[in-house]
PDB file of C-alpha atoms in Angstrom:
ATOM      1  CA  UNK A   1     -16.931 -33.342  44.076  1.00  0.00           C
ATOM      2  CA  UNK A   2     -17.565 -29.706  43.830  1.00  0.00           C
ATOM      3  CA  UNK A   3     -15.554 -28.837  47.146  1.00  0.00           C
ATOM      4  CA  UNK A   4     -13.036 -31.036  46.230  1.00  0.00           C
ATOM      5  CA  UNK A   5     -12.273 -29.362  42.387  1.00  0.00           C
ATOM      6  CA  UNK A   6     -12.736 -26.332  44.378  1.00  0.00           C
ATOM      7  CA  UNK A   7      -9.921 -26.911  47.002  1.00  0.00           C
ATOM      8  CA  UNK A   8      -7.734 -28.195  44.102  1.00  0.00           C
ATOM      9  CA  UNK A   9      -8.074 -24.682  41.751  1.00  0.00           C
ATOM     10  CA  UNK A  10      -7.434 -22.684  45.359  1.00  0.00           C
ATOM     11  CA  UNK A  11      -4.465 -25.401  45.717  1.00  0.00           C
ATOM     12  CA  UNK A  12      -3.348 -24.537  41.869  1.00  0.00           C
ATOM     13  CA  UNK A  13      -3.374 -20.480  42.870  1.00  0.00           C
ATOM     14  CA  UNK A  14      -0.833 -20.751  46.047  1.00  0.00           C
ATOM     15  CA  UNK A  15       2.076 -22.176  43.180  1.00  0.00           C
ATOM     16  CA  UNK A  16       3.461 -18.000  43.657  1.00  0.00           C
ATOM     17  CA  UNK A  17       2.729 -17.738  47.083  1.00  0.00           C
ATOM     18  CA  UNK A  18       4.607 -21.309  48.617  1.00  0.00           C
ATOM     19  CA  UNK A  19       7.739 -19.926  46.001  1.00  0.00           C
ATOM     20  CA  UNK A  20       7.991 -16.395  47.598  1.00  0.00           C
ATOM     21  CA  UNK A  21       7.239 -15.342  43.747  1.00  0.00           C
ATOM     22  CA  UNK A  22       5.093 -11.881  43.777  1.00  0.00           C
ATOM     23  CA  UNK A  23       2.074 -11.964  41.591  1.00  0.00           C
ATOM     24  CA  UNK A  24      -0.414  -8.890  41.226  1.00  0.00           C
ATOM     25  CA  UNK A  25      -4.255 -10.076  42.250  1.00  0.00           C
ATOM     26  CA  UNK A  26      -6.516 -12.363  40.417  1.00  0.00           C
ATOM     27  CA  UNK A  27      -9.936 -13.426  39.741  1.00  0.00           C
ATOM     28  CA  UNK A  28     -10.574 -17.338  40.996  1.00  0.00           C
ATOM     29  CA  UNK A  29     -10.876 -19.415  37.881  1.00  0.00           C
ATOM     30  CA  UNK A  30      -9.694 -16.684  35.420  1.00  0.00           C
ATOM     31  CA  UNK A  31      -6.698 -15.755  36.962  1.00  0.00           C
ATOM     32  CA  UNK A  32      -5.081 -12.874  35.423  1.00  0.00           C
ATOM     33  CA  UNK A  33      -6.621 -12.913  31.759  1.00  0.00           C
ATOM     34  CA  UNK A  34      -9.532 -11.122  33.018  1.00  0.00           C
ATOM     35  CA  UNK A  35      -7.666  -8.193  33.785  1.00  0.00           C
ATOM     36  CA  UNK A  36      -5.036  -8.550  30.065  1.00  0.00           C
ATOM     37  CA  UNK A  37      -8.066  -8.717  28.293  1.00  0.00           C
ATOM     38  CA  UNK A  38      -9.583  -5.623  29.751  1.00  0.00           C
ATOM     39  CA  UNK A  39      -6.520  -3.392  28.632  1.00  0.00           C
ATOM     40  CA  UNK A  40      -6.511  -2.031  25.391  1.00  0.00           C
ATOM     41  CA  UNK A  41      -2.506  -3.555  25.468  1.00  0.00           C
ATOM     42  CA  UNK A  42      -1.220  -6.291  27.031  1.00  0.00           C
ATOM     43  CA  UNK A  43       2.462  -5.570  27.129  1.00  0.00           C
ATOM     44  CA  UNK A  44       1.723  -2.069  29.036  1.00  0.00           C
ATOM     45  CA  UNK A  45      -0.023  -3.810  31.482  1.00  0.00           C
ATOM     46  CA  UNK A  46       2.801  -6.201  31.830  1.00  0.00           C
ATOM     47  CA  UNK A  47       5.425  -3.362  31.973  1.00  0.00           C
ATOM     48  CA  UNK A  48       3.315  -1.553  34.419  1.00  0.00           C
ATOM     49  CA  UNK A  49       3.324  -4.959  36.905  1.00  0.00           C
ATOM     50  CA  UNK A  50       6.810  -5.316  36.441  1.00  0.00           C
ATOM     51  CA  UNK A  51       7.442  -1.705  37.824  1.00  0.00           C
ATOM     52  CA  UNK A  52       5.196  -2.370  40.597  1.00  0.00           C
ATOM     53  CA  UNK A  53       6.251  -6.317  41.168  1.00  0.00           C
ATOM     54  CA  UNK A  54       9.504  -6.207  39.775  1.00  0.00           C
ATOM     55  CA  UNK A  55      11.517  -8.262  36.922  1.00  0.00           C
ATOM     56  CA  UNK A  56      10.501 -11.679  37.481  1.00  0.00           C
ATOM     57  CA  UNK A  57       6.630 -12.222  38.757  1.00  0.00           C
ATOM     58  CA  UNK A  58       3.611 -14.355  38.243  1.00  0.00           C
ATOM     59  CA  UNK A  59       0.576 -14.508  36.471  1.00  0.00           C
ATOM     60  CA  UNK A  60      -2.158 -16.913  36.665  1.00  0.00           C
ATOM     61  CA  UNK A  61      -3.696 -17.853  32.541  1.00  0.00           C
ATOM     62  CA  UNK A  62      -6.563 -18.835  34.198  1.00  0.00           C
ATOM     63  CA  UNK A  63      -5.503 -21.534  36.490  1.00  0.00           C
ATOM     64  CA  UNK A  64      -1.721 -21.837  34.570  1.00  0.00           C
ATOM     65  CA  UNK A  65       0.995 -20.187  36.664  1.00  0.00           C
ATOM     66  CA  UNK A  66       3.321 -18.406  34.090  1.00  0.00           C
ATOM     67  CA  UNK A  67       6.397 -16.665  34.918  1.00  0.00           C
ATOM     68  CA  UNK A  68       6.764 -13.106  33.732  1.00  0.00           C
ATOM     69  CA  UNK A  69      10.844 -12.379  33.516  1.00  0.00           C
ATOM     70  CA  UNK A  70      12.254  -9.105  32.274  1.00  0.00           C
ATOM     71  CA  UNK A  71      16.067  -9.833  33.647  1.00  0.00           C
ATOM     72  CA  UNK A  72      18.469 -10.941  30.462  1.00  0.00           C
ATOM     73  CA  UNK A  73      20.517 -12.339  32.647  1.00  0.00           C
ATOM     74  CA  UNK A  74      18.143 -14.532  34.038  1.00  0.00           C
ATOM     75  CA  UNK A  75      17.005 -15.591  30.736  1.00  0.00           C
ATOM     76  CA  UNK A  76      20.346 -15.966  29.300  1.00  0.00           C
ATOM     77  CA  UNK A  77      20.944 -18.764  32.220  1.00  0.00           C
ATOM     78  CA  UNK A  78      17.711 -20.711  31.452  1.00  0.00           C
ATOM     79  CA  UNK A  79      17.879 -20.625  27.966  1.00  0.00           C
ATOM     80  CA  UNK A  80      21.621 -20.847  27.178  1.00  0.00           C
ATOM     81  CA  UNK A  81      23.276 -21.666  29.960  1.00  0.00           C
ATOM     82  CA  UNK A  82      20.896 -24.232  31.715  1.00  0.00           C
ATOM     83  CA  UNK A  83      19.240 -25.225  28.588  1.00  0.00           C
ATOM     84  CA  UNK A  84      19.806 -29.260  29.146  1.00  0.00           C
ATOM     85  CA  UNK A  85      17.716 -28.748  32.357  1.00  0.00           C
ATOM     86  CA  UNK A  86      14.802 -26.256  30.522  1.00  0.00           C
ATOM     87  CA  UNK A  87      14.267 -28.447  27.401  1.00  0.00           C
ATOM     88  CA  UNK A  88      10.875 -28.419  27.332  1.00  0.00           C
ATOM     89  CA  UNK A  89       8.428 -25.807  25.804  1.00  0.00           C
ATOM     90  CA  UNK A  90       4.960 -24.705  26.278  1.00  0.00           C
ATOM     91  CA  UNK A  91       2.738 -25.672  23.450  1.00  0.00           C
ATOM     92  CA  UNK A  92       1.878 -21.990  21.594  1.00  0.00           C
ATOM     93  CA  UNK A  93      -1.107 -23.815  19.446  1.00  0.00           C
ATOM     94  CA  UNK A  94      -2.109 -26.787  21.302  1.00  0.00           C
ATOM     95  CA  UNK A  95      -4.291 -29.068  19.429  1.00  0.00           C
ATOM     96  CA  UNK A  96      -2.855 -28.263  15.899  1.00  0.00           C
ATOM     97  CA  UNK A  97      -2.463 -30.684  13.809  1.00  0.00           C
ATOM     98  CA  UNK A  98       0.744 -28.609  11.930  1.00  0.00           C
ATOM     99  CA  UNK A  99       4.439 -29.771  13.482  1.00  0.00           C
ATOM    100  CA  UNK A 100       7.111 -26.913  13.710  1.00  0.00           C
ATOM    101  CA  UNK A 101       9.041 -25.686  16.140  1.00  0.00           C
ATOM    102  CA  UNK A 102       5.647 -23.592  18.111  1.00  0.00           C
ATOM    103  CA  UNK A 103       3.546 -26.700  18.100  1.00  0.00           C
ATOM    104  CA  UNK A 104       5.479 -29.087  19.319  1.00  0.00           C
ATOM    105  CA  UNK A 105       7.353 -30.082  22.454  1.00  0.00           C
ATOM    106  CA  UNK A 106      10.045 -32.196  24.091  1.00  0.00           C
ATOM    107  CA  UNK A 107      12.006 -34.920  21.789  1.00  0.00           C
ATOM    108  CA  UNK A 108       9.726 -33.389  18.477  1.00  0.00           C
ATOM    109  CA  UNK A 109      10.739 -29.412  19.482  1.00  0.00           C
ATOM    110  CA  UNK A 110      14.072 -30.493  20.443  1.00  0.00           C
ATOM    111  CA  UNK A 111      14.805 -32.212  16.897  1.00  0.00           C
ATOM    112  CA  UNK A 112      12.910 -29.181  14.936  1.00  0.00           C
ATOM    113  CA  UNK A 113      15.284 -26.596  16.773  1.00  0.00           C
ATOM    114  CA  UNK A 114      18.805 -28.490  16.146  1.00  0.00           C
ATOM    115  CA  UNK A 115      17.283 -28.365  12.057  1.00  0.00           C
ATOM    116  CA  UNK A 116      16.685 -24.577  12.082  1.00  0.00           C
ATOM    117  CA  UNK A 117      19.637 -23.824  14.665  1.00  0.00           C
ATOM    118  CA  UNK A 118      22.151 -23.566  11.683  1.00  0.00           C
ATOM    119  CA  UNK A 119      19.917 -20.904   9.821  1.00  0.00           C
ATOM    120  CA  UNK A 120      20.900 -18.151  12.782  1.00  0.00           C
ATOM    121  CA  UNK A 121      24.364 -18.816  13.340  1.00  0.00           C
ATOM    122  CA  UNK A 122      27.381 -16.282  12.939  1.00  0.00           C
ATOM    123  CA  UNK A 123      27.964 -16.693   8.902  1.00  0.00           C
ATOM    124  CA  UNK A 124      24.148 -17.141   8.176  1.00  0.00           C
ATOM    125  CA  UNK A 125      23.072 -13.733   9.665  1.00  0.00           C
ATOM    126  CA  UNK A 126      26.588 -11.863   7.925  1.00  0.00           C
ATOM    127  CA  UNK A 127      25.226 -13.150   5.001  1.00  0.00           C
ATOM    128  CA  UNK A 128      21.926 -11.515   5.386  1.00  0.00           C
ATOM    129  CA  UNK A 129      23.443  -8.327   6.718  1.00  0.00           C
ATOM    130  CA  UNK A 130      23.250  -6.978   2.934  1.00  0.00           C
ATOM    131  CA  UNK A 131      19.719  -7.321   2.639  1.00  0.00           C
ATOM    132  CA  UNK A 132      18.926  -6.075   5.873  1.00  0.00           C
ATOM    133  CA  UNK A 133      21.032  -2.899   4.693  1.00  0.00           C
ATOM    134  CA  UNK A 134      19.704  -2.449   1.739  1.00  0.00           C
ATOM    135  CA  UNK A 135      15.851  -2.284   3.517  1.00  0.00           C
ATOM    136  CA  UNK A 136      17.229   0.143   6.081  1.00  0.00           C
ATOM    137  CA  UNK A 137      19.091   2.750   3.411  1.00  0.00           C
ATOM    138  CA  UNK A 138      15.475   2.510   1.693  1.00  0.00           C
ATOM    139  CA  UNK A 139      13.333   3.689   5.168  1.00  0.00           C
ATOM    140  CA  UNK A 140      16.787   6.450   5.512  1.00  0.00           C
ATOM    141  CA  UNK A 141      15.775   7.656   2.074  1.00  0.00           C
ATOM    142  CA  UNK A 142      12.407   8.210   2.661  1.00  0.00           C
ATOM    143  CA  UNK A 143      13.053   9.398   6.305  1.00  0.00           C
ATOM    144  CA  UNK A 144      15.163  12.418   4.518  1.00  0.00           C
ATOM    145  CA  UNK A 145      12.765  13.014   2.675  1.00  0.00           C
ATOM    146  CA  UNK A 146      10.779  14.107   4.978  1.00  0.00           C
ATOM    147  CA  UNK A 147      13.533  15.672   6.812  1.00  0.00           C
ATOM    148  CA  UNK A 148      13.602  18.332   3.875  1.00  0.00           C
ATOM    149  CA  UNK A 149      10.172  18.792   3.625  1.00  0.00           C
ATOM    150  CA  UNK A 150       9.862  19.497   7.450  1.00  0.00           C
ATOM    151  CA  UNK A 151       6.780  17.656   7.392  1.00  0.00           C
ATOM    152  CA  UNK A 152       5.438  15.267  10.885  1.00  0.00           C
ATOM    153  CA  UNK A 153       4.842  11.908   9.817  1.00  0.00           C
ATOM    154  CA  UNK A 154       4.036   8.249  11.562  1.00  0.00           C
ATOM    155  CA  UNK A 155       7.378   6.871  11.530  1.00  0.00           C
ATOM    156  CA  UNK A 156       5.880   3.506  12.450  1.00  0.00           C
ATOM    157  CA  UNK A 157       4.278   3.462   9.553  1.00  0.00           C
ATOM    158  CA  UNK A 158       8.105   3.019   7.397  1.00  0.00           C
ATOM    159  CA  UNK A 159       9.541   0.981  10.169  1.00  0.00           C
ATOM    160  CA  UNK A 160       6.461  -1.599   9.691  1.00  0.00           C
ATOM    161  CA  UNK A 161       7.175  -1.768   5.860  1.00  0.00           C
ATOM    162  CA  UNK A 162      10.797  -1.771   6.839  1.00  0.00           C
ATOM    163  CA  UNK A 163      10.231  -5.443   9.288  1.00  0.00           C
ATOM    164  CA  UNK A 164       7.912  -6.919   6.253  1.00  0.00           C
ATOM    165  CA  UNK A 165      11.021  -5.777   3.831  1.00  0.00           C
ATOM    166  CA  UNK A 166      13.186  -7.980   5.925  1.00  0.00           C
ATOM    167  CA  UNK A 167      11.542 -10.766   6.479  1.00  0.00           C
ATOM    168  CA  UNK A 168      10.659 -10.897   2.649  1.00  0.00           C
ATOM    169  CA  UNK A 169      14.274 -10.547   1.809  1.00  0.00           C
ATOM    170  CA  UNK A 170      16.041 -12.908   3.792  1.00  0.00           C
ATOM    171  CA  UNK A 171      13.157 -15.412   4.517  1.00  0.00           C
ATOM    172  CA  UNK A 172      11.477 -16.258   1.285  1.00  0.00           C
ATOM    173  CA  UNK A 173      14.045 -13.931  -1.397  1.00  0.00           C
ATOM    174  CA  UNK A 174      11.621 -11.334  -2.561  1.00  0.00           C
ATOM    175  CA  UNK A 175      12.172  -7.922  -2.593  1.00  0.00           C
ATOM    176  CA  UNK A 176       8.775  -6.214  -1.872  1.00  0.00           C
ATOM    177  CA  UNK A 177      10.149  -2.838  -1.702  1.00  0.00           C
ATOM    178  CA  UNK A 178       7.233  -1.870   0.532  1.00  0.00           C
ATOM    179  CA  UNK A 179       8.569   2.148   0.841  1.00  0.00           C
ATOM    180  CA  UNK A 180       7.804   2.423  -2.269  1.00  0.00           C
ATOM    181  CA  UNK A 181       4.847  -0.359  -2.795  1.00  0.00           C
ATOM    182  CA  UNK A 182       2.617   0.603   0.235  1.00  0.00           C
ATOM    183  CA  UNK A 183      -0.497  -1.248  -1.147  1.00  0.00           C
ATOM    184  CA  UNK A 184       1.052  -4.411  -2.051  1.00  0.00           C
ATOM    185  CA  UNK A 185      -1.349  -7.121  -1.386  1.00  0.00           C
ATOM    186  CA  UNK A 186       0.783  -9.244   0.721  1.00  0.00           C
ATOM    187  CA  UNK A 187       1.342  -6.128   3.063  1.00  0.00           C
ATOM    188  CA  UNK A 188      -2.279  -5.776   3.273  1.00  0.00           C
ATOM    189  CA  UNK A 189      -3.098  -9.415   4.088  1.00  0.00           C
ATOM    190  CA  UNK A 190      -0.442  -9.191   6.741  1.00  0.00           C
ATOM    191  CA  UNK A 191      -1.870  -5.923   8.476  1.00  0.00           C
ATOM    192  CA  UNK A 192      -5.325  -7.388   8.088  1.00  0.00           C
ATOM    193  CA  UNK A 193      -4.204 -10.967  10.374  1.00  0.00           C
ATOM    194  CA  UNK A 194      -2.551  -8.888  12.563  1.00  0.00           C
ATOM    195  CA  UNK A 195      -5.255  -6.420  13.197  1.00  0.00           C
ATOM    196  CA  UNK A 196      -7.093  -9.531  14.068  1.00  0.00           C
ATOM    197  CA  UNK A 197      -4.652 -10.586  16.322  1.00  0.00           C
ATOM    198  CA  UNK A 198      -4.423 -11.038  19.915  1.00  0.00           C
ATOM    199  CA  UNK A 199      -3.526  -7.418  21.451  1.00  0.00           C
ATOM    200  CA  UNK A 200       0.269  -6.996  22.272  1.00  0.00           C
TER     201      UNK A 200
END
């Protein structure tokens, strides 16, 4: 039994190699997450395999393949163009008992995205172009401010606040005003999850 799960996980690891696909080396049995978990960020060490293995490469999550693709136009033709041949979708949080459009796959995604489809069309996203404005003239304000004072700064700092302005605004309709609320709670809560969070 042993040799034959064995020859079935070395069977699982030639999915790259019988498509021509280049993948960097792997552990048996982990795969690839050895080495992601290892770095202190995972999307460096992605951009660094793409340099080395080009835009569209494999990775094993432990005995998954996954493809890595950093070609728009490749993308674009899966998911826009081919889309009624690439329905389905990887389960994000597998075994979770919550339904939404990341938990959920084939006839259940595909009826969750046609509901929220409407939210980003054309007129949807004009009509949040205001509030996104008005969070960006708030981060300019405070970015001339420190223009004048000739001061260095994190700028990543105002452009997080910025995001978690946005998403306030045109996802749940409250203004946070986070430039000039740093220690609101919510903020805090959200850094604090994230911080937690696996490393991007």
């Amino acid at each position: 039994f042993t040799l034959y799960y064995v020859f079935l996980l070395h069977q699982r690891y030639q999915y790259f190699r019988r498509r021509a696909i280049p993948t960097p080396p792997f552990r048996f049995f982990f795969g690839h997450m050895k080495e992601l978990w290892r770095v202190p960020s995972f999307h460096r060490q992605l951009e660094t395999w793409t340099k080395q293995y080009g835009k569209i490469y494999g990775i094993y999550q432990g005995t998954s393949p996954t493809f890595v693709v950093s070609d728009p136009d490749f993308l674009q033709e899966v998911f826009v163009k081919q889309f009624l041949n690439f329905p389905a979708r990887r389960q994000v949080f597998s075994g979770s008992k919550i339904r939404n459009v990341l938990s959920s796959s084939g006839a259940t995604w595909r009826r969750h995205r046609h509901v929220i489809n409407p939210t980003f069309s054309a007129a949807k996203l004009k009509m949040m172009s205001p509030l996104i404005n008005g969070c960006i003239t708030n981060v300019m304000e405070k970015l001339s401010d420190h223009g004048r004072d000739r001061n260095d700064f994190n700028i990543y700092i105002y452009y997080k606040r910025m995001t978690m302005d946005v998403i306030c605004r045109c996802a749940f309709g409250i203004d946070t005003d986070l430039q000039n609320n740093p220690n609101n709670i919510f903020f805090k809560k959200v850094e604090e999850i994230f911080s937690r969070s696996i490393r991007l």
